[in-house]
C-alpha positions as CSV (number, residue, x, y, z in Angstrom):
1,X,50.3,2.7,-17.0
2,X,50.6,2.4,-20.7
3,X,52.7,-0.7,-21.1
4,X,51.3,-4.2,-21.2
5,X,53.2,-5.8,-18.4
6,X,51.4,-7.9,-15.9
7,X,52.3,-6.7,-12.4
8,X,51.8,-7.7,-8.8
9,X,50.1,-5.3,-6.5
10,X,50.6,-5.8,-2.7
11,X,48.4,-3.8,-0.4
12,X,49.2,-4.3,3.3
13,X,49.1,-3.0,6.8
14,X,50.2,-4.6,10.0
15,X,47.3,-7.1,10.1
16,X,46.2,-7.7,6.5
17,X,47.9,-8.2,3.2
18,X,46.2,-8.6,-0.1
19,X,47.9,-9.6,-3.4
20,X,46.5,-8.7,-6.7
21,X,47.4,-9.2,-10.4
22,X,47.0,-6.1,-12.4
23,X,47.1,-5.9,-16.2
24,X,45.4,-2.8,-17.7
25,X,44.5,-4.6,-21.0
26,X,42.6,-7.4,-19.3
27,X,39.0,-7.5,-18.0
28,X,38.9,-7.2,-15.1
29,X,42.2,-5.5,-14.9
30,X,42.6,-6.1,-11.1
31,X,42.2,-9.7,-9.7
32,X,42.6,-10.5,-6.1
33,X,45.0,-13.5,-5.8
34,X,45.4,-14.0,-2.1
35,X,44.6,-12.4,1.3
36,X,46.6,-13.0,4.4
37,X,45.3,-12.0,7.8
38,X,47.1,-11.8,11.1
39,X,44.5,-10.4,13.5
40,X,46.8,-11.3,16.5
41,X,48.9,-8.3,15.5
42,X,46.1,-6.1,16.8
43,X,46.2,-7.7,20.3
44,X,47.6,-6.0,23.3
45,X,51.0,-7.2,24.5
46,X,49.4,-8.8,27.6
47,X,47.2,-10.9,25.2
48,X,50.2,-12.0,23.1
49,X,52.4,-13.1,26.0
50,X,51.3,-16.2,27.8
51,X,52.8,-15.6,31.3
52,X,54.9,-13.4,33.5
53,X,58.6,-12.9,33.1
54,X,60.9,-15.5,34.5
55,X,62.7,-14.8,37.8
56,X,66.1,-15.5,39.1
57,X,67.8,-15.0,42.4
58,X,70.1,-12.0,42.2
59,X,71.0,-12.1,45.9
60,X,69.4,-13.4,49.1
61,X,67.3,-10.3,49.6
62,X,66.1,-9.4,46.2
63,X,65.0,-11.1,43.0
64,X,65.6,-10.1,39.4
65,X,63.4,-10.8,36.5
66,X,64.1,-11.6,32.8
67,X,62.5,-9.2,30.4
68,X,62.1,-10.1,26.8
69,X,64.6,-8.4,24.5
70,X,61.9,-7.4,22.0
71,X,58.3,-6.2,22.2
72,X,56.2,-9.3,21.3
73,X,53.9,-7.2,19.2
74,X,56.8,-5.9,17.1
75,X,58.1,-9.4,16.7
76,X,54.7,-10.6,15.5
77,X,54.5,-7.7,13.0
78,X,58.1,-8.3,11.8
79,X,57.2,-12.0,11.3
80,X,54.2,-11.0,9.2
81,X,56.4,-8.7,7.0
82,X,58.9,-11.6,6.6
83,X,56.0,-13.8,5.4
84,X,54.9,-11.1,2.9
85,X,58.5,-10.7,1.7
86,X,58.7,-14.5,1.1
87,X,55.5,-14.4,-0.9
88,X,56.8,-11.5,-3.0
89,X,60.0,-13.4,-3.7
90,X,58.0,-16.5,-4.8
91,X,55.9,-14.3,-7.1
92,X,58.9,-12.6,-8.5
93,X,60.9,-15.8,-9.2
94,X,58.1,-18.2,-10.3
95,X,55.0,-16.4,-11.6
96,X,56.2,-14.2,-14.4
97,X,55.4,-10.8,-13.0
98,X,57.7,-8.1,-14.3
99,X,57.0,-5.4,-11.7
100,X,55.5,-5.0,-8.2
101,X,53.8,-2.0,-6.7
102,X,53.8,-2.0,-2.9
103,X,51.1,0.0,-1.1
104,X,51.5,0.1,2.7
105,X,51.9,2.6,5.6
106,X,55.4,3.9,5.9
107,X,56.3,1.7,8.9
108,X,55.2,-1.5,7.2
109,X,56.8,-0.5,3.9
110,X,60.1,0.1,5.7
111,X,59.9,-3.3,7.5
112,X,59.2,-5.0,4.2
113,X,62.1,-3.3,2.5
114,X,64.4,-4.7,5.2
115,X,63.4,-8.2,4.2
116,X,63.7,-7.9,0.5
117,X,66.9,-9.2,-1.2
118,X,68.5,-7.1,-4.0
119,X,66.5,-8.6,-6.9
120,X,63.3,-8.3,-5.0
121,X,64.1,-4.6,-4.2
122,X,64.5,-4.0,-7.9
123,X,61.2,-5.9,-8.6
124,X,59.3,-3.4,-6.4
125,X,59.3,-0.5,-8.9
126,X,56.9,1.8,-6.9
127,X,56.1,2.1,-3.2
128,X,53.0,4.1,-2.2
129,X,53.1,4.8,1.5
130,X,49.4,4.8,2.4
131,X,47.1,2.5,4.4
132,X,44.3,1.6,2.0
133,X,43.6,-2.1,2.9
134,X,40.1,-1.0,3.9
135,X,39.2,0.0,0.3
136,X,36.9,-2.3,-1.7
137,X,38.5,-3.7,-4.8
138,X,36.7,-1.3,-7.2
139,X,37.9,1.7,-5.3
140,X,41.4,0.2,-5.1
141,X,41.5,-0.1,-8.9
142,X,40.6,3.6,-9.2
143,X,43.4,4.4,-6.6
144,X,46.0,2.2,-8.4
145,X,45.2,3.7,-11.9
146,X,45.4,7.2,-10.5
147,X,48.8,6.6,-8.8
148,X,50.7,4.3,-11.1
149,X,53.9,5.8,-12.6
150,X,53.5,6.5,-16.3
């Protein structure tokens, strides 16, 4: 990246999101701003749901049961991506970043994109579809510098 714009880097998967400020002319060029963890997104559905489905009387001889319309785990992950989208929006409108690079697995990147408004979609200038949350910051810096669009 050869320009001098300060950019936001978001590295996320379904349980962890890290936000960084990147400016290639600063030292250090990559600074971690925030980390958000939702370890409950790793839980089994049975651990997320507190009790059994409700029941209703369908007829005198049999009973029906209500089933949730959505998978509780998917709802939790979707809520997490909504939270990340809100943070991105705040960074875009209030913190002076000119660009954002999103690094996330394809599924999470897609969910996030669904929650971005038009200006925020334009703010995300590059999406790298990889799960690299596990990388330490110094390796993440190498990855970012190797993958940023010139």
